[in-house]
Amino acid sequence: MARRAETIELAVLGLLHEGPMHGYELRKRLNLMLGWGRVLSYGSLYPTLKKMLRAHLIEEETASITPVTRRPRIVYRVTETGHREFERLMSEVGPTAWEDDNFDIRFAFFGRTDMEIRLRVLEGRRTRLQERLDRVQRELAMTQKEVDQYAAELQRHGVEQVESEVRWLSELINAERGTTDNGPRPTGTRENIRKEP
């Protein structure tokens, strides 16, 4: 649960770098970033916002009264302390940077990190996935005769997903190495890469 809260904090700080937002807009943008598999409820967002307010990472201000509820709308903005914390979090290159819970959010804000950090995170993610792929392929070879058709198909599907992401990461790494430090150079989306033979 603590790691999920940290991921939400990173995402909130990154989004508020773009400008102030109210809670509804933040939740909508966070859900787009997190993807359909990890929908964020208000019950997860607002405790994180309160914690960030106490830590002075963000501040709130009252905007105009909404015509529907007649209540003032709270708008959140990042503070100078929040800017520094965002930069610190985005410069981390340890295992938490490339784990499943954190990688997608970090990747969404890669435009705000330098090339060396991007490369280390991408390479760390690729190494982690390659290790996972090797382990799954070994287990698959050992258990192929013991599992039924559907279990084997599910395992095969998992292997294909990881192989696809490893190819995608390799393309991103090659593109980063072939460019100057002006931002990420994705060569295609995951969907486009998955369609390739």
PDB file of C-alpha atoms in Angstrom:
ATOM      1  CA  MET A   1       0.000   0.000   0.000  1.00  0.00           C
ATOM      2  CA  ALA A   2       2.882   2.398   0.796  1.00  0.00           C
ATOM      3  CA  ARG A   3       4.402   1.879  -2.637  1.00  0.00           C
ATOM      4  CA  ARG A   4       1.065   2.611  -4.338  1.00  0.00           C
ATOM      5  CA  ALA A   5       0.780   5.860  -2.354  1.00  0.00           C
ATOM      6  CA  GLU A   6       4.300   6.844  -3.454  1.00  0.00           C
ATOM      7  CA  THR A   7       3.383   6.117  -7.072  1.00  0.00           C
ATOM      8  CA  ILE A   8       0.279   8.291  -6.751  1.00  0.00           C
ATOM      9  CA  GLU A   9       2.376  11.065  -5.173  1.00  0.00           C
ATOM     10  CA  LEU A  10       4.842  10.972  -8.068  1.00  0.00           C
ATOM     11  CA  ALA A  11       2.000  11.094 -10.592  1.00  0.00           C
ATOM     12  CA  VAL A  12       0.254  13.972  -8.785  1.00  0.00           C
ATOM     13  CA  LEU A  13       3.469  15.991  -8.613  1.00  0.00           C
ATOM     14  CA  GLY A  14       4.129  15.364 -12.290  1.00  0.00           C
ATOM     15  CA  LEU A  15       0.632  16.373 -13.325  1.00  0.00           C
ATOM     16  CA  LEU A  16       0.642  19.494 -11.172  1.00  0.00           C
ATOM     17  CA  HIS A  17       3.869  20.577 -12.883  1.00  0.00           C
ATOM     18  CA  GLU A  18       1.616  21.179 -15.898  1.00  0.00           C
ATOM     19  CA  GLY A  19      -0.584  23.523 -13.871  1.00  0.00           C
ATOM     20  CA  PRO A  20      -3.088  23.628 -10.996  1.00  0.00           C
ATOM     21  CA  MET A  21      -5.909  21.057 -11.037  1.00  0.00           C
ATOM     22  CA  HIS A  22      -8.918  20.214  -8.929  1.00  0.00           C
ATOM     23  CA  GLY A  23      -9.465  16.729  -7.497  1.00  0.00           C
ATOM     24  CA  TYR A  24     -11.840  15.509 -10.192  1.00  0.00           C
ATOM     25  CA  GLU A  25      -9.461  16.494 -12.980  1.00  0.00           C
ATOM     26  CA  LEU A  26      -6.504  14.948 -11.141  1.00  0.00           C
ATOM     27  CA  ARG A  27      -8.378  11.664 -10.690  1.00  0.00           C
ATOM     28  CA  LYS A  28      -9.389  11.582 -14.352  1.00  0.00           C
ATOM     29  CA  ARG A  29      -5.828  12.237 -15.559  1.00  0.00           C
ATOM     30  CA  LEU A  30      -4.364   9.733 -13.083  1.00  0.00           C
ATOM     31  CA  ASN A  31      -6.739   7.021 -14.269  1.00  0.00           C
ATOM     32  CA  LEU A  32      -5.659   7.670 -17.850  1.00  0.00           C
ATOM     33  CA  MET A  33      -2.015   7.336 -16.786  1.00  0.00           C
ATOM     34  CA  LEU A  34      -2.493   4.255 -14.625  1.00  0.00           C
ATOM     35  CA  GLY A  35      -4.449   2.425 -17.314  1.00  0.00           C
ATOM     36  CA  TRP A  36      -7.626   0.391 -17.164  1.00  0.00           C
ATOM     37  CA  GLY A  37      -6.141  -2.264 -14.871  1.00  0.00           C
ATOM     38  CA  ARG A  38      -5.485   0.126 -11.981  1.00  0.00           C
ATOM     39  CA  VAL A  39      -8.446   2.454 -11.552  1.00  0.00           C
ATOM     40  CA  LEU A  40      -7.897   5.033  -8.812  1.00  0.00           C
ATOM     41  CA  SER A  41     -10.756   5.785  -6.437  1.00  0.00           C
ATOM     42  CA  TYR A  42     -11.319   9.016  -4.531  1.00  0.00           C
ATOM     43  CA  GLY A  43     -10.696   6.903  -1.422  1.00  0.00           C
ATOM     44  CA  SER A  44      -7.090   6.443  -2.575  1.00  0.00           C
ATOM     45  CA  LEU A  45      -6.547   9.910  -4.024  1.00  0.00           C
ATOM     46  CA  TYR A  46      -7.764  12.200  -1.246  1.00  0.00           C
ATOM     47  CA  PRO A  47      -5.767  10.624   1.614  1.00  0.00           C
ATOM     48  CA  THR A  48      -2.667  10.962  -0.592  1.00  0.00           C
ATOM     49  CA  LEU A  49      -3.490  14.609  -1.303  1.00  0.00           C
ATOM     50  CA  LYS A  50      -3.969  15.280   2.428  1.00  0.00           C
ATOM     51  CA  LYS A  51      -0.609  13.647   3.179  1.00  0.00           C
ATOM     52  CA  MET A  52       1.044  15.743   0.463  1.00  0.00           C
ATOM     53  CA  LEU A  53      -0.546  18.903   1.890  1.00  0.00           C
ATOM     54  CA  ARG A  54       0.860  18.088   5.352  1.00  0.00           C
ATOM     55  CA  ALA A  55       4.314  17.571   3.797  1.00  0.00           C
ATOM     56  CA  HIS A  56       3.987  20.929   1.957  1.00  0.00           C
ATOM     57  CA  LEU A  57       4.489  19.241  -1.428  1.00  0.00           C
ATOM     58  CA  ILE A  58       1.277  20.788  -2.696  1.00  0.00           C
ATOM     59  CA  GLU A  59      -1.040  23.558  -1.584  1.00  0.00           C
ATOM     60  CA  GLU A  60      -4.718  24.122  -2.083  1.00  0.00           C
ATOM     61  CA  GLU A  61      -6.696  27.184  -2.936  1.00  0.00           C
ATOM     62  CA  THR A  62     -10.391  27.793  -3.253  1.00  0.00           C
ATOM     63  CA  ALA A  63     -11.578  28.456  -6.768  1.00  0.00           C
ATOM     64  CA  SER A  64     -14.971  29.749  -7.833  1.00  0.00           C
ATOM     65  CA  ILE A  65     -18.174  28.206  -6.523  1.00  0.00           C
ATOM     66  CA  THR A  66     -19.572  25.548  -8.825  1.00  0.00           C
ATOM     67  CA  PRO A  67     -23.143  26.205 -10.042  1.00  0.00           C
ATOM     68  CA  VAL A  68     -24.285  22.642  -9.328  1.00  0.00           C
ATOM     69  CA  THR A  69     -23.138  22.157  -5.747  1.00  0.00           C
ATOM     70  CA  ARG A  70     -22.783  25.786  -4.648  1.00  0.00           C
ATOM     71  CA  ARG A  71     -19.617  24.686  -2.863  1.00  0.00           C
ATOM     72  CA  PRO A  72     -16.208  26.187  -3.583  1.00  0.00           C
ATOM     73  CA  ARG A  73     -13.964  23.983  -5.705  1.00  0.00           C
ATOM     74  CA  ILE A  74     -10.537  23.174  -4.266  1.00  0.00           C
ATOM     75  CA  VAL A  75      -7.630  23.519  -6.677  1.00  0.00           C
ATOM     76  CA  TYR A  76      -4.233  21.935  -5.965  1.00  0.00           C
ATOM     77  CA  ARG A  77      -0.898  23.338  -7.061  1.00  0.00           C
ATOM     78  CA  VAL A  78       2.655  22.107  -6.574  1.00  0.00           C
ATOM     79  CA  THR A  79       4.915  24.014  -4.155  1.00  0.00           C
ATOM     80  CA  GLU A  80       8.639  24.671  -4.428  1.00  0.00           C
ATOM     81  CA  THR A  81       9.176  21.766  -2.014  1.00  0.00           C
ATOM     82  CA  GLY A  82       7.022  19.626  -4.311  1.00  0.00           C
ATOM     83  CA  HIS A  83       9.108  20.627  -7.329  1.00  0.00           C
ATOM     84  CA  ARG A  84      12.274  19.537  -5.538  1.00  0.00           C
ATOM     85  CA  GLU A  85      10.675  16.250  -4.430  1.00  0.00           C
ATOM     86  CA  PHE A  86       9.517  15.514  -7.976  1.00  0.00           C
ATOM     87  CA  GLU A  87      13.034  16.119  -9.307  1.00  0.00           C
ATOM     88  CA  ARG A  88      14.477  13.873  -6.591  1.00  0.00           C
ATOM     89  CA  LEU A  89      12.030  11.062  -7.323  1.00  0.00           C
ATOM     90  CA  MET A  90      12.595  11.307 -11.077  1.00  0.00           C
ATOM     91  CA  SER A  91      16.373  11.140 -10.632  1.00  0.00           C
ATOM     92  CA  GLU A  92      16.244   7.839  -8.687  1.00  0.00           C
ATOM     93  CA  VAL A  93      17.612   4.950 -10.704  1.00  0.00           C
ATOM     94  CA  GLY A  94      17.301   2.020  -8.283  1.00  0.00           C
ATOM     95  CA  PRO A  95      15.018  -1.014  -8.620  1.00  0.00           C
ATOM     96  CA  THR A  96      11.859   0.849  -7.610  1.00  0.00           C
ATOM     97  CA  ALA A  97      12.241   2.978 -10.756  1.00  0.00           C
ATOM     98  CA  TRP A  98      11.719   0.023 -13.069  1.00  0.00           C
ATOM     99  CA  GLU A  99       9.355  -2.197 -11.108  1.00  0.00           C
ATOM    100  CA  ASP A 100       5.825  -2.783 -12.406  1.00  0.00           C
ATOM    101  CA  ASP A 101       4.160  -0.411  -9.898  1.00  0.00           C
ATOM    102  CA  ASN A 102       6.300   2.584 -10.784  1.00  0.00           C
ATOM    103  CA  PHE A 103       7.724   2.276 -14.288  1.00  0.00           C
ATOM    104  CA  ASP A 104       4.728   3.483 -16.324  1.00  0.00           C
ATOM    105  CA  ILE A 105       4.315   6.631 -14.230  1.00  0.00           C
ATOM    106  CA  ARG A 106       8.015   7.426 -14.453  1.00  0.00           C
ATOM    107  CA  PHE A 107       7.967   6.830 -18.179  1.00  0.00           C
ATOM    108  CA  ALA A 108       5.075   9.283 -18.595  1.00  0.00           C
ATOM    109  CA  PHE A 109       7.346  12.035 -17.233  1.00  0.00           C
ATOM    110  CA  PHE A 110      10.576  11.022 -18.985  1.00  0.00           C
ATOM    111  CA  GLY A 111      10.575  14.320 -20.871  1.00  0.00           C
ATOM    112  CA  ARG A 112      11.618  15.980 -17.601  1.00  0.00           C
ATOM    113  CA  THR A 113      14.651  13.769 -16.937  1.00  0.00           C
ATOM    114  CA  ASP A 114      18.054  13.710 -18.545  1.00  0.00           C
ATOM    115  CA  MET A 115      19.118  11.041 -20.984  1.00  0.00           C
ATOM    116  CA  GLU A 116      21.481   9.193 -18.626  1.00  0.00           C
ATOM    117  CA  ILE A 117      18.706   8.671 -16.079  1.00  0.00           C
ATOM    118  CA  ARG A 118      16.260   7.588 -18.778  1.00  0.00           C
ATOM    119  CA  LEU A 119      18.766   5.074 -20.130  1.00  0.00           C
ATOM    120  CA  ARG A 120      19.494   3.601 -16.706  1.00  0.00           C
ATOM    121  CA  VAL A 121      15.797   3.181 -15.952  1.00  0.00           C
ATOM    122  CA  LEU A 122      15.067   1.667 -19.375  1.00  0.00           C
ATOM    123  CA  GLU A 123      18.020  -0.709 -19.107  1.00  0.00           C
ATOM    124  CA  GLY A 124      17.048  -1.673 -15.565  1.00  0.00           C
ATOM    125  CA  ARG A 125      13.497  -2.400 -16.691  1.00  0.00           C
ATOM    126  CA  ARG A 126      14.725  -4.448 -19.663  1.00  0.00           C
ATOM    127  CA  THR A 127      17.110  -6.478 -17.467  1.00  0.00           C
ATOM    128  CA  ARG A 128      14.351  -7.152 -14.924  1.00  0.00           C
ATOM    129  CA  LEU A 129      11.942  -8.289 -17.652  1.00  0.00           C
ATOM    130  CA  GLN A 130      14.599 -10.436 -19.326  1.00  0.00           C
ATOM    131  CA  GLU A 131      15.244 -12.193 -15.999  1.00  0.00           C
ATOM    132  CA  ARG A 132      11.504 -12.742 -15.604  1.00  0.00           C
ATOM    133  CA  LEU A 133      11.247 -14.029 -19.166  1.00  0.00           C
ATOM    134  CA  ASP A 134      14.123 -16.486 -18.706  1.00  0.00           C
ATOM    135  CA  ARG A 135      12.571 -17.826 -15.499  1.00  0.00           C
ATOM    136  CA  VAL A 136       9.100 -18.209 -17.036  1.00  0.00           C
ATOM    137  CA  GLN A 137      10.486 -19.938 -20.131  1.00  0.00           C
ATOM    138  CA  ARG A 138      12.411 -22.426 -17.949  1.00  0.00           C
ATOM    139  CA  GLU A 139       9.303 -23.123 -15.873  1.00  0.00           C
ATOM    140  CA  LEU A 140       7.230 -23.438 -19.018  1.00  0.00           C
ATOM    141  CA  ALA A 141       9.586 -26.027 -20.475  1.00  0.00           C
ATOM    142  CA  MET A 142       9.517 -28.039 -17.234  1.00  0.00           C
ATOM    143  CA  THR A 143       5.748 -27.982 -16.734  1.00  0.00           C
ATOM    144  CA  GLN A 144       4.486 -28.134 -20.305  1.00  0.00           C
ATOM    145  CA  LYS A 145       3.480 -31.781 -20.021  1.00  0.00           C
ATOM    146  CA  GLU A 146       1.833 -31.264 -16.633  1.00  0.00           C
ATOM    147  CA  VAL A 147      -0.580 -28.410 -17.475  1.00  0.00           C
ATOM    148  CA  ASP A 148      -3.710 -28.486 -19.573  1.00  0.00           C
ATOM    149  CA  GLN A 149      -4.180 -26.658 -22.842  1.00  0.00           C
ATOM    150  CA  TYR A 150      -5.617 -23.472 -21.317  1.00  0.00           C
ATOM    151  CA  ALA A 151      -2.966 -23.098 -18.629  1.00  0.00           C
ATOM    152  CA  ALA A 152      -0.271 -23.594 -21.279  1.00  0.00           C
ATOM    153  CA  GLU A 153      -1.941 -20.982 -23.493  1.00  0.00           C
ATOM    154  CA  LEU A 154      -2.031 -18.502 -20.616  1.00  0.00           C
ATOM    155  CA  GLN A 155       1.674 -19.078 -19.955  1.00  0.00           C
ATOM    156  CA  ARG A 156       2.464 -18.609 -23.652  1.00  0.00           C
ATOM    157  CA  HIS A 157       0.476 -15.364 -23.688  1.00  0.00           C
ATOM    158  CA  GLY A 158       2.453 -14.079 -20.693  1.00  0.00           C
ATOM    159  CA  VAL A 159       5.742 -14.905 -22.414  1.00  0.00           C
ATOM    160  CA  GLU A 160       4.654 -13.060 -25.563  1.00  0.00           C
ATOM    161  CA  GLN A 161       3.711  -9.957 -23.551  1.00  0.00           C
ATOM    162  CA  VAL A 162       7.097  -9.822 -21.840  1.00  0.00           C
ATOM    163  CA  GLU A 163       8.943 -10.480 -25.123  1.00  0.00           C
ATOM    164  CA  SER A 164       7.022  -7.598 -26.702  1.00  0.00           C
ATOM    165  CA  GLU A 165       7.944  -5.217 -23.901  1.00  0.00           C
ATOM    166  CA  VAL A 166      11.610  -6.270 -24.051  1.00  0.00           C
ATOM    167  CA  ARG A 167      11.633  -5.484 -27.813  1.00  0.00           C
ATOM    168  CA  TRP A 168       9.938  -2.125 -27.141  1.00  0.00           C
ATOM    169  CA  LEU A 169      12.474  -1.236 -24.441  1.00  0.00           C
ATOM    170  CA  SER A 170      15.372  -2.225 -26.705  1.00  0.00           C
ATOM    171  CA  GLU A 171      14.063   0.085 -29.424  1.00  0.00           C
ATOM    172  CA  LEU A 172      13.698   2.949 -26.936  1.00  0.00           C
ATOM    173  CA  ILE A 173      17.230   2.371 -25.602  1.00  0.00           C
ATOM    174  CA  ASN A 174      18.676   2.323 -29.119  1.00  0.00           C
ATOM    175  CA  ALA A 175      16.773   5.502 -29.981  1.00  0.00           C
ATOM    176  CA  GLU A 176      18.005   7.244 -26.814  1.00  0.00           C
ATOM    177  CA  ARG A 177      21.601   6.310 -27.575  1.00  0.00           C
ATOM    178  CA  GLY A 178      21.260   7.661 -31.096  1.00  0.00           C
ATOM    179  CA  THR A 179      19.979  11.111 -30.106  1.00  0.00           C
ATOM    180  CA  THR A 180      20.909  14.181 -28.122  1.00  0.00           C
ATOM    181  CA  ASP A 181      19.313  14.907 -24.759  1.00  0.00           C
ATOM    182  CA  ASN A 182      16.210  16.707 -26.012  1.00  0.00           C
ATOM    183  CA  GLY A 183      13.615  14.225 -24.798  1.00  0.00           C
ATOM    184  CA  PRO A 184      12.589  10.634 -25.344  1.00  0.00           C
ATOM    185  CA  ARG A 185      12.510   9.295 -28.869  1.00  0.00           C
ATOM    186  CA  PRO A 186       9.963   6.487 -28.890  1.00  0.00           C
ATOM    187  CA  THR A 187      10.093   4.693 -32.224  1.00  0.00           C
ATOM    188  CA  GLY A 188       6.572   3.323 -31.907  1.00  0.00           C
ATOM    189  CA  THR A 189       3.865   2.482 -29.463  1.00  0.00           C
ATOM    190  CA  ARG A 190       3.578  -0.869 -27.735  1.00  0.00           C
ATOM    191  CA  GLU A 191       0.569  -1.589 -29.918  1.00  0.00           C
ATOM    192  CA  ASN A 192       2.508  -0.973 -33.125  1.00  0.00           C
ATOM    193  CA  ILE A 193       5.415  -3.087 -31.953  1.00  0.00           C
ATOM    194  CA  ARG A 194       3.116  -5.959 -30.948  1.00  0.00           C
ATOM    195  CA  LYS A 195       1.741  -6.059 -34.477  1.00  0.00           C
ATOM    196  CA  GLU A 196       5.150  -6.626 -35.974  1.00  0.00           C
ATOM    197  CA  PRO A 197       6.084 -10.274 -36.764  1.00  0.00           C
TER     198      PRO A 197
END
